[in-house]
Coordinates of C-alpha atoms in Angstrom, one line a residue:
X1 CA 36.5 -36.1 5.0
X2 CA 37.0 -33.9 8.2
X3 CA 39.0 -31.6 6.3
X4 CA 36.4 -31.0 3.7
X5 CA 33.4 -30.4 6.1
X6 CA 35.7 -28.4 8.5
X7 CA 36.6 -26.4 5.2
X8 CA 33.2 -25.9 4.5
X9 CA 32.5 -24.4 8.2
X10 CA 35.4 -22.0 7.9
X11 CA 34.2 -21.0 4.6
X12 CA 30.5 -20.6 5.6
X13 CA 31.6 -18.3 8.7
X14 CA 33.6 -16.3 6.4
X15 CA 30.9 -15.7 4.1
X16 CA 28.6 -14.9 7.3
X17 CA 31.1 -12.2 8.7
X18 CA 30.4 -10.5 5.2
X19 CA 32.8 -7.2 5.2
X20 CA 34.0 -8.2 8.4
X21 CA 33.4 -7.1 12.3
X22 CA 35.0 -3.7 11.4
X23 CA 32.2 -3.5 9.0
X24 CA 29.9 -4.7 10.9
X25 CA 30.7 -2.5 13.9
X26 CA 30.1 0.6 11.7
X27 CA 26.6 -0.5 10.5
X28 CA 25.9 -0.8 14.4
X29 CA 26.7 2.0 14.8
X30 CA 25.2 4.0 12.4
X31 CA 22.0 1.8 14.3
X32 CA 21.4 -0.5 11.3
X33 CA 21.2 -4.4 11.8
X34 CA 23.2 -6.5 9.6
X35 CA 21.5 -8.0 6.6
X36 CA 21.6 -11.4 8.0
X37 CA 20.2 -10.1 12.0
X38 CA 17.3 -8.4 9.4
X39 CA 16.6 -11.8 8.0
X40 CA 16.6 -13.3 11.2
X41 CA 14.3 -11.3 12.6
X42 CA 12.3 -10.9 9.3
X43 CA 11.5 -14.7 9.0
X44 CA 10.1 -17.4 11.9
X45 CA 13.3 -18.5 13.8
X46 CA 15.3 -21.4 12.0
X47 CA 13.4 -21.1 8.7
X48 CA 15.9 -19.5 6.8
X49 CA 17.3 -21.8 3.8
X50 CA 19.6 -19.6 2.5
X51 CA 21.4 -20.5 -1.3
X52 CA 24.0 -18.6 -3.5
X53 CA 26.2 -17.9 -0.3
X54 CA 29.8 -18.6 -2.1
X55 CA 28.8 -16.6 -5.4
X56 CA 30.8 -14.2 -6.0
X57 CA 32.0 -11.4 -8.7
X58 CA 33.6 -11.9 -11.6
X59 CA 35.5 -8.5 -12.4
X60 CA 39.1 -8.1 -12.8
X61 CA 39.0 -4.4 -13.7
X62 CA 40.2 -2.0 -11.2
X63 CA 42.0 -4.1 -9.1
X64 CA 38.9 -6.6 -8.0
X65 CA 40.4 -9.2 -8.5
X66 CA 42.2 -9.4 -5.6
X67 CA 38.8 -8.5 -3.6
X68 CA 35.7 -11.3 -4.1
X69 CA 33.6 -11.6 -0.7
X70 CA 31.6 -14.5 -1.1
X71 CA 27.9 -13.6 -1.4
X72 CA 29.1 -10.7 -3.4
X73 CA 27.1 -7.9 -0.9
X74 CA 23.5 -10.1 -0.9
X75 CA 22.0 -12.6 0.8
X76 CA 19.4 -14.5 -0.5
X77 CA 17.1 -17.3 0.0
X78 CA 13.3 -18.9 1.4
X79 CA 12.0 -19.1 4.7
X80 CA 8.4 -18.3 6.4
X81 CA 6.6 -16.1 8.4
X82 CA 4.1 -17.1 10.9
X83 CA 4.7 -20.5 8.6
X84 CA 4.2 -19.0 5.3
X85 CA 6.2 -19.5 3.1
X86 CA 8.3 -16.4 1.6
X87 CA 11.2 -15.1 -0.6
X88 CA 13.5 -12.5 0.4
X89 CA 16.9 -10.4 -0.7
X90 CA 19.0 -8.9 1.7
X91 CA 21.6 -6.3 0.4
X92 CA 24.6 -6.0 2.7
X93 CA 26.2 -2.9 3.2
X94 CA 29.3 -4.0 4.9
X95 CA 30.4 -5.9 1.7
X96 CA 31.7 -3.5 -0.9
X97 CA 28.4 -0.7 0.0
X98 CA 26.2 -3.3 -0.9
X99 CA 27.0 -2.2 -4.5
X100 CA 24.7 -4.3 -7.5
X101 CA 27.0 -6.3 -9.5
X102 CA 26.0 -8.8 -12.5
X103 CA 26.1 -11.3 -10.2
X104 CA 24.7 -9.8 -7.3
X105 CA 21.7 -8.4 -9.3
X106 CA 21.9 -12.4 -10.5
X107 CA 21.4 -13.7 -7.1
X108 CA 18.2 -11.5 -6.6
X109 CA 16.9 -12.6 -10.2
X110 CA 17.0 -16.2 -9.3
X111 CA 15.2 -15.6 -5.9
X112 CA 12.5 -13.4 -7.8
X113 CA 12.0 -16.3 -10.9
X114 CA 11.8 -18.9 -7.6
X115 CA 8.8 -16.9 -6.1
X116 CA 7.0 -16.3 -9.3
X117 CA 7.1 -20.1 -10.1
X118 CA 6.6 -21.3 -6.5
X119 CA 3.7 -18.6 -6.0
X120 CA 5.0 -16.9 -2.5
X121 CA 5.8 -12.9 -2.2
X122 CA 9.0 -11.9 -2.4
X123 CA 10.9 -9.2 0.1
X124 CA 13.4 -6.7 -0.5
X125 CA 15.1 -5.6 2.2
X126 CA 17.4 -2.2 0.7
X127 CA 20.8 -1.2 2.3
X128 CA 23.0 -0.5 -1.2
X129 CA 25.4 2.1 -2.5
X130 CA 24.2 1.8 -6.2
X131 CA 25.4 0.5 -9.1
X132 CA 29.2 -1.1 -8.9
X133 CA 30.9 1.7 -10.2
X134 CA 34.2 -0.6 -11.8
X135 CA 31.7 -3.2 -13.7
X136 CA 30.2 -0.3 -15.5
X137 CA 28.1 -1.7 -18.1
X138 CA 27.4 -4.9 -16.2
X139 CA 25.7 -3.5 -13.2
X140 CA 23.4 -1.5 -15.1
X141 CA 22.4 -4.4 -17.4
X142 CA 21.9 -6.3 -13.8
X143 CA 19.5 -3.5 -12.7
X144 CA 17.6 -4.0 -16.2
X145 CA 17.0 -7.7 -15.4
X146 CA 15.5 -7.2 -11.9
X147 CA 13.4 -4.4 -13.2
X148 CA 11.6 -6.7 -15.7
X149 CA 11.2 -9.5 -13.1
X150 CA 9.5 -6.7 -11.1
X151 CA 7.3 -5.9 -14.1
X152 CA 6.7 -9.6 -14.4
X153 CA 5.6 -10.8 -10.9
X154 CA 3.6 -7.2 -10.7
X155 CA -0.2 -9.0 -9.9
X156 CA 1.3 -12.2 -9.3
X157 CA 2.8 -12.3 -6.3
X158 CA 3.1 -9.8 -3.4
X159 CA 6.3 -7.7 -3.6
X160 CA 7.5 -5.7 -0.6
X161 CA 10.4 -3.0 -0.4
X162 CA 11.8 -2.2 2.8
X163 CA 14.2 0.9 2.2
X164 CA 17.2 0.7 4.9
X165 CA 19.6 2.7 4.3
X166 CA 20.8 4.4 1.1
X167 CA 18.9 3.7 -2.6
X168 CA 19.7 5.9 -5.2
X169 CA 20.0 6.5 -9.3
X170 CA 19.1 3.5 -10.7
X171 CA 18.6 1.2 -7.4
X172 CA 15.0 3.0 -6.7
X173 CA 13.3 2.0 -9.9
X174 CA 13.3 -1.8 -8.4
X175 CA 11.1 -0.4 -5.3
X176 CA 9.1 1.5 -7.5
X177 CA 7.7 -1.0 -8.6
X178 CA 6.5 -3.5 -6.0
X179 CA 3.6 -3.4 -4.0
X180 CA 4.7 -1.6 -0.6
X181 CA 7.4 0.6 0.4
X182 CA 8.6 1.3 3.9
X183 CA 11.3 3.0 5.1
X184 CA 13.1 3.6 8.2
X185 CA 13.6 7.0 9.8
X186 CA 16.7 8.6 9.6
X187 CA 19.3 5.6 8.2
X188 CA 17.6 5.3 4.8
X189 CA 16.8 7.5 2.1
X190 CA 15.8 7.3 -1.5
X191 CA 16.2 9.7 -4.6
X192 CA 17.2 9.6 -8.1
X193 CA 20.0 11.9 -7.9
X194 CA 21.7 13.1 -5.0
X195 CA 22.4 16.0 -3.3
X196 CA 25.3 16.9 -5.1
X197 CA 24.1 16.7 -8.1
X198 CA 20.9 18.7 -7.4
X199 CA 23.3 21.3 -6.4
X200 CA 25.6 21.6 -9.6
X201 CA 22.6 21.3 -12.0
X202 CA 20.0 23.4 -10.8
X203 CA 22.2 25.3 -7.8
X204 CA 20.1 23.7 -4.5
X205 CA 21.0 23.3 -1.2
X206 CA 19.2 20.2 -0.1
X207 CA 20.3 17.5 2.3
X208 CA 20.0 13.8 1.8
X209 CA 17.5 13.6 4.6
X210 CA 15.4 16.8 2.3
X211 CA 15.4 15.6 -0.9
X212 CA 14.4 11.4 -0.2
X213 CA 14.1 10.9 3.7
X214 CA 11.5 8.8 4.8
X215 CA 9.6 12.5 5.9
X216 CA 9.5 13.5 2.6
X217 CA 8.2 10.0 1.1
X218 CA 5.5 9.3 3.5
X219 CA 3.8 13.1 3.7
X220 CA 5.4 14.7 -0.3
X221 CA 6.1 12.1 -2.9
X222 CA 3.5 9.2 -1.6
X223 CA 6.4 7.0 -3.3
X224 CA 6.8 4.9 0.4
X225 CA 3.5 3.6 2.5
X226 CA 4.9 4.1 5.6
X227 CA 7.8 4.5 8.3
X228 CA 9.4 3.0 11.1
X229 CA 11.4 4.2 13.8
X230 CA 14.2 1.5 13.5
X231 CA 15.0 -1.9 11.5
X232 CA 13.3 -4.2 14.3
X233 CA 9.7 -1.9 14.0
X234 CA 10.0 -2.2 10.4
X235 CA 10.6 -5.8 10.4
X236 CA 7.9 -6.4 12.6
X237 CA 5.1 -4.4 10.5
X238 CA 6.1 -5.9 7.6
X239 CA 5.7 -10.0 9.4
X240 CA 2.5 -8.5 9.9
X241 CA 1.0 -7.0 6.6
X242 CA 2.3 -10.6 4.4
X243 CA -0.2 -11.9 7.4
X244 CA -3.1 -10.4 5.5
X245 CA -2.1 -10.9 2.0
X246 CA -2.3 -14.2 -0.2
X247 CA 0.6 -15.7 -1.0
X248 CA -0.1 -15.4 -5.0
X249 CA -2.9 -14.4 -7.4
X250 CA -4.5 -17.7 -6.9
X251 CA -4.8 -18.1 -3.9
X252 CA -7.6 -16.0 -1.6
X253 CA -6.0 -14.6 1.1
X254 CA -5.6 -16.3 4.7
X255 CA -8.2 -16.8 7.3
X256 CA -7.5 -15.9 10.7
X257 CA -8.9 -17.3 13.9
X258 CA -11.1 -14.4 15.3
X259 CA -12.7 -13.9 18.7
X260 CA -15.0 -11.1 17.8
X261 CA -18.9 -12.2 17.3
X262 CA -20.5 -10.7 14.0
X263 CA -23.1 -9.8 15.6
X264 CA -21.6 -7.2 18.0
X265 CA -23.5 -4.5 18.0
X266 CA -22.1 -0.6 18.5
X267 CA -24.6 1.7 20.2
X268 CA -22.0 4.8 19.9
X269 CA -22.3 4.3 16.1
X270 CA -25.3 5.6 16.3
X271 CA -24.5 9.0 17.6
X272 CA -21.0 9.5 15.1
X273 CA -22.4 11.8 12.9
X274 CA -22.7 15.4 14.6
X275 CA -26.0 17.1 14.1
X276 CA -24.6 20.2 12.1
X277 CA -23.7 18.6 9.2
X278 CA -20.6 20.6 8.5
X279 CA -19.4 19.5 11.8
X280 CA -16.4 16.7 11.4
X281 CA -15.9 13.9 12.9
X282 CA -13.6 10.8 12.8
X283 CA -14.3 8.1 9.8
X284 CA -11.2 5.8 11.6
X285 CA -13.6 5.1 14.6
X286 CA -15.7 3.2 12.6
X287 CA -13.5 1.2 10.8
X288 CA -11.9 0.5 14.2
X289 CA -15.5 -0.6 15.3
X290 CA -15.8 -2.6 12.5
X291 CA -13.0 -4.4 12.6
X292 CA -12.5 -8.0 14.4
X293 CA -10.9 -6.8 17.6
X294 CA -10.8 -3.0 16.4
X295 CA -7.0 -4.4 14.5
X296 CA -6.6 -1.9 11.0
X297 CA -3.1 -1.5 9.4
X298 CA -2.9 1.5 7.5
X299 CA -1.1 2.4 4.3
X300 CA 0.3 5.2 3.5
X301 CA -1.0 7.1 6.8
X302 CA 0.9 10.4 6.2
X303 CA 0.1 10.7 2.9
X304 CA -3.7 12.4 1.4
X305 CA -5.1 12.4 4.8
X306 CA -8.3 12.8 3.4
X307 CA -8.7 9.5 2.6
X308 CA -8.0 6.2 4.0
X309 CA -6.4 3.2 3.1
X310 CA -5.6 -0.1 4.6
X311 CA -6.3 -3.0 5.9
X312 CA -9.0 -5.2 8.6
X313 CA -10.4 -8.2 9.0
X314 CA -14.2 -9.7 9.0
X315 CA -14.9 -12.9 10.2
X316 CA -11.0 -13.7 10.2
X317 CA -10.7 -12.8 6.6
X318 CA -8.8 -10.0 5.4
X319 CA -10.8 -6.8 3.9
X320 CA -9.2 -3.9 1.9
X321 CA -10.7 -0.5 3.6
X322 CA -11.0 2.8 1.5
X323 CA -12.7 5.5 3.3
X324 CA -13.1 9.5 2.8
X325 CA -12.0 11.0 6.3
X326 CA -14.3 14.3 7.2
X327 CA -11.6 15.5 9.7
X328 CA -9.3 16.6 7.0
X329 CA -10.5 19.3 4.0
X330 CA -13.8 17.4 4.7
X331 CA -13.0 14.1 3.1
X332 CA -13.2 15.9 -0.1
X333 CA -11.4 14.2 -3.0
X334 CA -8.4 15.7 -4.7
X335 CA -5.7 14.6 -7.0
X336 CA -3.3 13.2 -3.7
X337 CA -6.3 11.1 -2.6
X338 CA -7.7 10.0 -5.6
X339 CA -4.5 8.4 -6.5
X340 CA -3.7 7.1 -3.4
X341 CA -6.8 5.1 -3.3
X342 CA -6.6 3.9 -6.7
X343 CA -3.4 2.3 -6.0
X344 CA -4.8 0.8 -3.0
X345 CA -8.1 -0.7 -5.0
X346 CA -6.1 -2.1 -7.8
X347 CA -3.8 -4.0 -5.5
X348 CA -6.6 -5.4 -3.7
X349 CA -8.5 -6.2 -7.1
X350 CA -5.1 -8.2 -8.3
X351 CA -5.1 -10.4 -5.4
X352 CA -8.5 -11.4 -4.4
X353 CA -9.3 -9.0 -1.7
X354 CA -12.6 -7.7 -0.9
X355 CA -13.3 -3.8 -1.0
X356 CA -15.1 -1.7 1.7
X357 CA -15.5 1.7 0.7
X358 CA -16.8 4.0 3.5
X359 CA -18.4 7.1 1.8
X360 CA -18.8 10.8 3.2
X361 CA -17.8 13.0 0.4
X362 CA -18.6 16.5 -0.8
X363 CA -17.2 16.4 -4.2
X364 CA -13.6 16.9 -6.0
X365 CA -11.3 19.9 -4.6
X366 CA -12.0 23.0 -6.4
X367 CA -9.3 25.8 -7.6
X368 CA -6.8 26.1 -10.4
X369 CA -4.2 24.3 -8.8
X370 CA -6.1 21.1 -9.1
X371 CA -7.3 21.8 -12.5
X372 CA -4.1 22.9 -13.8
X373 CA -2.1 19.6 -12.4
X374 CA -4.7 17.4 -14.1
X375 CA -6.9 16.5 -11.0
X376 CA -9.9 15.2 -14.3
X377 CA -6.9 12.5 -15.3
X378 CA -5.9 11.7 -11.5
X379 CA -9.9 10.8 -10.2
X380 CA -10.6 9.5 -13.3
X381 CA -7.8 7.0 -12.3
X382 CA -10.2 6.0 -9.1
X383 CA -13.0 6.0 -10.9
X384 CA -11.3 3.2 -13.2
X385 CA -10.0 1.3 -10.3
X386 CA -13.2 0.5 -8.8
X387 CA -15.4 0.2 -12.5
X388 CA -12.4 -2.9 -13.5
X389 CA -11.9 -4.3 -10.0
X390 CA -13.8 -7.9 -9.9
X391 CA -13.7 -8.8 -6.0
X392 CA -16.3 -8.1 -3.7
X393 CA -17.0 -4.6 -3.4
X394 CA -19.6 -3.2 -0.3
X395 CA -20.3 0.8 0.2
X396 CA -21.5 2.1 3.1
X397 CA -22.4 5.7 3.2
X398 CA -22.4 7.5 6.0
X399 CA -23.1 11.4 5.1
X400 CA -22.3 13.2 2.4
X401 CA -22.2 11.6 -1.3
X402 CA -22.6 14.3 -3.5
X403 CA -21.8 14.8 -7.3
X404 CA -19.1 13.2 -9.4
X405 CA -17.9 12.0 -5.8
X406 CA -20.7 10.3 -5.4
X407 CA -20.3 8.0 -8.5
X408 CA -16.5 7.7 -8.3
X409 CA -16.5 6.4 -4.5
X410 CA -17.4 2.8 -5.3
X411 CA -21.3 3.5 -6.5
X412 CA -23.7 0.9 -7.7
X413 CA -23.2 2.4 -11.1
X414 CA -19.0 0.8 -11.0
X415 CA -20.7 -2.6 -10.1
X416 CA -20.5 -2.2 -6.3
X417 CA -21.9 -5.3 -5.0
X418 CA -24.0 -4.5 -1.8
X419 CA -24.7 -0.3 -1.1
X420 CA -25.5 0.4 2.2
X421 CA -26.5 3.8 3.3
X422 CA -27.3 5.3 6.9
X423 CA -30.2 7.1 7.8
X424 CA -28.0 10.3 8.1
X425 CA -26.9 10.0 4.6
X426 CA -27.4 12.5 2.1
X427 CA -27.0 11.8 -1.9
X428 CA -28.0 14.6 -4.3
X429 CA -25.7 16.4 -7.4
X430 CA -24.7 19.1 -4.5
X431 CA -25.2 20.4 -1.6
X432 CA -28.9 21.8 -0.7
X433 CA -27.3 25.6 -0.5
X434 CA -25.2 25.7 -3.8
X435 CA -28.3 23.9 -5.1
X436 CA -30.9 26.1 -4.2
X437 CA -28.9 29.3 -5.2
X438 CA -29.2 27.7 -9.1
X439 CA -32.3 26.3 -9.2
X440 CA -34.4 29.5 -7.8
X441 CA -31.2 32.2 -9.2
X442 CA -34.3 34.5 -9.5
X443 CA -34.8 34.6 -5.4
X444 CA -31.2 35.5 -4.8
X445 CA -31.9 38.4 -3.3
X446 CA -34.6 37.3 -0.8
X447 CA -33.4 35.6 1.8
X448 CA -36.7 34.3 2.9
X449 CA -37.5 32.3 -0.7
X450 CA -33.8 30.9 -0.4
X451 CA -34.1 29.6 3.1
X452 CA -37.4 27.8 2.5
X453 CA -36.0 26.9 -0.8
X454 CA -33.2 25.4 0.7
X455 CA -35.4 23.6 3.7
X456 CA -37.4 22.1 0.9
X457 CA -34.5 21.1 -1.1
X458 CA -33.2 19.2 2.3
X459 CA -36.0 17.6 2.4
X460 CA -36.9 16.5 -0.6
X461 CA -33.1 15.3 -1.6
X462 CA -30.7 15.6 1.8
X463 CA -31.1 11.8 2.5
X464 CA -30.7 8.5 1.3
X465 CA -34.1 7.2 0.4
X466 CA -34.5 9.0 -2.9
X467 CA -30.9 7.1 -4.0
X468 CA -33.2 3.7 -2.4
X469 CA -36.5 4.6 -4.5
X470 CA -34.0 3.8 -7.7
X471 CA -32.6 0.7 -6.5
X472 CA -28.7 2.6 -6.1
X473 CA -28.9 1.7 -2.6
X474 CA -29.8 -1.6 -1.3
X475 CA -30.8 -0.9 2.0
X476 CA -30.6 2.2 4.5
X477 CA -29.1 0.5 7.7
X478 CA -29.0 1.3 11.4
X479 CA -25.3 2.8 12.0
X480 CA -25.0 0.6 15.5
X481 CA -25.6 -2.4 12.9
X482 CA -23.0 -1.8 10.5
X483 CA -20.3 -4.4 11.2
X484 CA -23.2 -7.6 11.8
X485 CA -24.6 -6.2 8.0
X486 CA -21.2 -5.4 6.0
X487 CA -20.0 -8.9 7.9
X488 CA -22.6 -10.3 6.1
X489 CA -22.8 -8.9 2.6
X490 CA -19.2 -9.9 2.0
X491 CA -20.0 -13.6 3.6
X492 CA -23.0 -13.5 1.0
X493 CA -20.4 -12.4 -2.1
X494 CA -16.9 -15.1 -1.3
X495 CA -18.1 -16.7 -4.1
X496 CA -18.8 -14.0 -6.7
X497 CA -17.8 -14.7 -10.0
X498 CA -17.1 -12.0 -12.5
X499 CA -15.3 -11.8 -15.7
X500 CA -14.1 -8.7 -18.0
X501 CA -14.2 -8.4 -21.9
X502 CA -10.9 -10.0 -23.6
X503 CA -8.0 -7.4 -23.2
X504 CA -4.8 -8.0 -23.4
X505 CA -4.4 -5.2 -21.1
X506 CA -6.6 -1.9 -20.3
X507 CA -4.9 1.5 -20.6
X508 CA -6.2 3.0 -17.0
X509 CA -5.5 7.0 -17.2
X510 CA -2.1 7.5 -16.2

């Protein structure tokens, strides 16, 4: 009996040493953790139950035969964070590049069909060399079958990517997929093909770093939602993003102690919006100052800086924040914004999380270079986030809300729930200058007419309380009592109720 247990110790320290220390030595060096130190700092200490750890590969082309780590380059299992329960992968890199086999891309399958059926979010954590070059055939058809689980569990559960180290060719379509991306600075990149093949077919010189760092993902491509400096930061961000998401689409999402009264007041609320109302100023102070203790994790942060996307809490419970941001192109929405927002509001519509849409807009981005890249199909794809999305949805607007912009950013026409405005507000098809110029074109040339024109066009439509006269907004609100009255709206709407036609799907404008 000693012989068998002591055989299964030797056996489960070989399969922990993965490619062995050399191996290991080398990811350390590079300043990458091993996939097992990732898990371990990933998950609460001692929760780990990992499973499949003496699978391995089943090839005897090319020699392989003679070369079958246990684990085959993955390790997988359960464990929790902050004592909720999750799923994760982790691809090691010092077993064979952390190349997908059939059985390695089966050990991730099982872990994925686990989640889905035990209704807890599933993490990837990325470190791979690609498809396993001598299983041909195999690999690929492995890849196929983690792709559909991804399509499968998409709205399900929560699925997070963390990108750290290499992902390329087939291996990004898997991240693609899932609800977050993040990626670590400088040891991981992610592209479809690779330098060197960028270079033979179309003659560029690009680095690895160029064509997929983390750089170009976060501020280019939008395809990650954020970066880290190292494994541990990334690690630690992500323990603390699964804190504000459910663990499935049934579930509502978790409720945090909070030691922040709803009825705090902010008197410097009052003064945020400059006089000159072309003046900018900066939208993220007042979700900050809405916030339970001023805490907001943002998404995608380098990416469409003109809007804002992420995360807070009210009264404990998580709240999805989109908000225009005046301090870059004036909040104005373009084709970058409008699908980074959309995104966000769909993933916060699949799992149950409430909406607050902070509004100061002056319309879509002008020019050919929107027009021509299709920037009618890209905000029409925010405009059908918000009209589909089901959960609780509050507006506040704070100063501009003008035209098409108007409607798209969560109106009371795409069944917002509660519309707040301030008293600095203005709502109106356009501005009072481009207004005026249209409506008295036969003044144009005196500048007296077009000035009063435009002073009586201020204030006749330059506010909110034309927008209140029609019902569009419910109330026009003190600024310093914004958090106490969107606090309240959404504690008012946690048990809203509201269905869509029969679909078996809708066909949002891609």
């Amino acid at each position: 009996m000693k012989d068998i247990l002591q055989e299964l110790e030797t056996r489960r320290a070989a399969a922990r040493m993965g490619g062995g220390q050399k191996r290991v030595d080398a990811q350390h060096e590079k300043g990458k953790l091993t996939a097992r130190e990732r898990i371990e700092l990933l998950l609460d200490e001692g929760s780990f139950e990992e499973y499949d750890m003496f699978v391995t590969h089943r090839s005897t082309d090319f020699g392989m035969e003679k070369n079958r780590p246990a684990g085959d380059g993955v390790v997988t299992g359960w464990g929790t964070i902050n004592g909720r329960m999750v799923y994760v992968f982790s691809q090691d890199f010092t077993v064979l590049g952390g190349s997908v086999s059939a059985t390695h891309a089966q050990k991730i399958c099982k872990i994925m069909d686990m989640a889905v059926q035990n209704g807890a979010p599933v993490i990837g954590l990325n470190d791979s060399g690609g498809a396993r070059i001598q299983e041909g055939v195999d690999s690929l058809a492995g890849y196929g079958e983690v792709f559909q689980r991804n399509i499968m569990a998409s709205g399900v559960i929560p699925q997070i990517s963390v990108i750290m180290g290499p992902c390329a060719g087939g291996a990004v379509y898997s991240p693609a997929m899932t609800d977050f991306i993040f990626m670590v600075k400088d040891t991981s990149y992610m592209f479809v093909t690779g330098p060197d093949v960028v270079k033979t077919v179309t003659n560029e010189q690009v680095t690895a770093e160029e064509l997929g760092g983390a750089t170009t993902h976060t501020r280019k491509s939008s395809v990650a939602d954020g970066a880290f400096e190292n494994d541990v930061e990334a690690l630690a961000e992500v323990r603390r993003l699964v804190d504000y998401l459910p663990l499935n689409n049934r579930q509502t999402p978790p409720v945090r102690p909070f030691f922040d009264s709803v009825d705090r007041m902010e008197p410097s609320l009052d003064t945020l919006v400059p006089a000159n109302a072309n003046t900018p100023y900066d939208m993220k102070e007042l979700i900050v100052k809405i916030a339970d203790e001023g805490d907001f994790y943002e998404i995608q942060e380098e990416f469409a800086k003109n809007i804002i996307t992420g995360f807070i809490r009210l009264e404990g419970q998580t709240v999805g924040v989109v908000a225009n941001q005046p301090m870059v192109l004036a909040g104005v929405l373009d084709i970058d914004s409008a699908r980074k927002a959309a995104r966000f509001v769909r993933f916060c519509d699949c799992f149950g999380i409430p909406i607050l849409t902070l509004v100061d807009v002056p319309g879509f981005l002008p020019g050919t270079s929107q027009e021509y890249n299709g920037v009618i199909k890209h905000g029409a794809k925010l405009l059908f986030a918000y009209g589909e999305a089901t959960v609780p949805k509050v507006t506040v607007i704070t100063r501009k809300s003008y035209g098409g912009a108007y409607v798209v950013m969560a109106s009371k026409h795409l069944r917002a729930d509660v519309n707040y405005a301030w008293p600095t507000s203005e709502i109106a098809v356009m501005g009072a200058k481009g207004a005026t110029e249209i409506i008295h074109r036969a003044d144009l040339g005196d500048a007296e007419k077009i000035a009063a024109h435009t002073a009586e066009y201020e204030d006749r439509f330059a506010n909110p309380f034309v927008a209140a006269e029609r019902g569009f907004i419910d109330e026009v609100i003190q600024p310093h009592s914004t958090r106490k009255r969107v606090a309240r709206a959404f504690a008012a709407l946690r048990s809203k109720s509201q269905d869509m036609p029969w679909k078996k799907h809708d066909n949002i404008p891609l």
